[in-house]
Amino acid sequence: MKDSLVLLGRVPAHPDSRCWFLAWNPAGTLLASCGGDRRVRIWGTEGDSWICKSVLSEGHQRTVRKVAWSPCGNYLASASFDATTCIWKKNQDDFECVTTLEGHENEVKSVAWAPSGNLLATCSRDKSVWVWEVDEEDEYECVSVLNSHTQDVKHVVWHPSQELLASASYDDTVKLYREEEDDWVCYATLEGHESTVWSLAFDPSGQRLASCSDDRTVRIWRQYLPDNEQGVACSGSDPSWKCVCTLSGFHSRTIYDVAWCQLTGALATACGDDAIRVFEEDPSSDPQQPTFSLTAHLPQAHSQDVNCVAWNPKEQGLLASCSDDGEVAFWKYHRPEGI
Amino acid sequence: MERVSGLLSWTLSRVLWLSGLFERGAARQPRIMEEKALEVYDLIRTIRDPEKPNTLEELEVVTESSVEVQEINEEDYLVIIRFTPTVPHCSLATLIGLCLRVKLQRCLPFKHKLEIYISEGTHSTEEDINKQINDKERVAAAMENPNLREIVEQCVLEPD
């Protein structure tokens, strides 16, 4: 189990601080990290090692909680506890802050770019999710403020191919949003977790959503369209979501992040017990009741809580992780034989 | 088949170990846990109450029995603290929770995971408070608030 995840290297990305989040650029050549030292760092390879190519330091007054690359790879958004979201434009190895999005009442917890590149979503402890539109002149405009959650919103993620947004919250639910006649509406609430939902990840097809929680479980939700074969009830023309699998008993503390590899379908988790785990779907399992097996478990992957895991979008099996210990680690995942 | 049985025995031993049934120097454990618990208590008893000019020990917000230490594995411990706030005031209870967390994060020398709870039945919104003080993201953000940070720093300051 330990051999399935091999350490390639570690970097002290945010010394004397914690590293909160990582994001690979769409080309898979750069990794952005952000942390409690209020900085964003960009990492790239030089031979066999990972080196820091840029430091983005003048953007935020407080912790940078998440970063997200635009689909074209030319922009990076950073969400901060200072209640703002910075948009950085890449010019070779330099990054320039071109806009600062304001409006949230307190800490921004997450930012995500829609696959079209024209929309951005942010969420905050102020319980709201904001949808922003970007035009060709790099002008950002807030087009919707969604107040569906009753507590702190921890994470937002876009569907891989449709303009569908999902959010995870301290109120123990996951909500889904879509555009309806020029406005954004919440069309589904996924209940089941027994505590804060920390993160979300869509599978490569976008038909399933994985959520991870403080309740130490990962839940897999499946989308059912109206008039589906399985007879799952839908309200009007809205798809319905059902929990089709719960992974429990594997994690001994809060699960902070879940990442679904878009190349292989492998599911990685970042846990407060300092471990990284990988799950794979059993090939013979029923799509309506899938089963997942634990294929890698690395205890003490870091010396403290693991906050984020991120699969490289181009290189199969390449996984990055970061921790409260301030380090970023790179791993090679080998699917065990016989699975 | 070998790989499956290997996985099975690994899982089994892990489950047994986690449930405390796996024998690992069991006789030695209680004494070490008591020592560790005292180490923790020594650090938290001198924390000052945010409102009154007394320590948490003097006000009996924490006592020796407030601290429980469990071994997670070699050199890693789970520390559980249950405290009794003097006043049923939400923000003060949260503040005490924050002080406890900050003091131990900074001063406890051994590797640990920390859980802090209000003693059962001492507060009307204890579930809400417990959830907040155990959410590390909320704690981190609170500590970046200069006013809150100043109060916490005053409370955890080591006595001369």
Short mmCIF file of C-alpha atoms in Angstrom, two decimals, chain A residues 1 62-63 65 107 109 152 154 170 172 196 198 253 272 274 297 303 305 307 324, chain B residues 3 7 10 73 78 111 113 115 128 131-132 135-138 140-141 144-146:
data_model
loop_
_atom_site.label_atom_id
_atom_site.label_comp_id
_atom_site.label_asym_id
_atom_site.label_seq_id
_atom_site.Cartn_x
_atom_site.Cartn_y
_atom_site.Cartn_z
CA MET A 1 0.00 0.00 0.00
CA ARG A 62 -3.82 38.15 5.20
CA THR A 63 -3.63 34.42 4.53
CA ARG A 65 -6.50 30.40 1.19
CA GLU A 107 -12.73 35.92 4.47
CA LYS A 109 -12.51 30.83 1.21
CA ASP A 152 -19.55 29.73 6.08
CA LYS A 154 -15.74 26.56 2.27
CA TYR A 170 -19.91 24.58 7.24
CA ASP A 172 -22.96 20.37 6.29
CA THR A 196 -18.66 20.65 7.62
CA TRP A 198 -14.57 20.96 3.17
CA ARG A 253 -9.62 12.75 11.21
CA GLY A 272 -5.97 15.80 9.16
CA ASP A 274 -1.23 13.57 8.12
CA HIS A 297 -2.43 4.82 2.05
CA SER A 303 4.44 15.92 9.62
CA ASP A 305 -2.37 17.90 8.58
CA ASN A 307 -4.60 20.37 3.44
CA ASP A 324 0.22 22.72 7.84
CA ARG B 3 -2.16 -9.15 -1.89
CA LEU B 7 -4.50 -6.04 2.80
CA TRP B 10 -3.20 -4.88 7.57
CA ASN B 73 0.93 6.11 17.53
CA LEU B 78 -4.45 13.12 20.76
CA LYS B 111 3.55 16.06 18.36
CA LYS B 113 -3.68 16.66 17.51
CA GLU B 115 -9.66 18.69 20.30
CA ASP B 128 -22.04 25.61 17.89
CA LYS B 131 -17.70 23.28 16.04
CA GLN B 132 -16.12 26.72 15.73
CA ASP B 135 -12.44 24.40 12.82
CA LYS B 136 -8.80 25.27 12.17
CA GLU B 137 -9.64 27.57 9.28
CA ARG B 138 -11.95 29.63 11.49
CA ALA B 140 -6.59 30.82 11.76
CA ALA B 141 -8.78 33.60 10.37
CA GLU B 144 -5.50 37.33 11.87
CA ASN B 145 -8.02 39.78 13.32
CA PRO B 146 -5.76 42.26 15.15
#
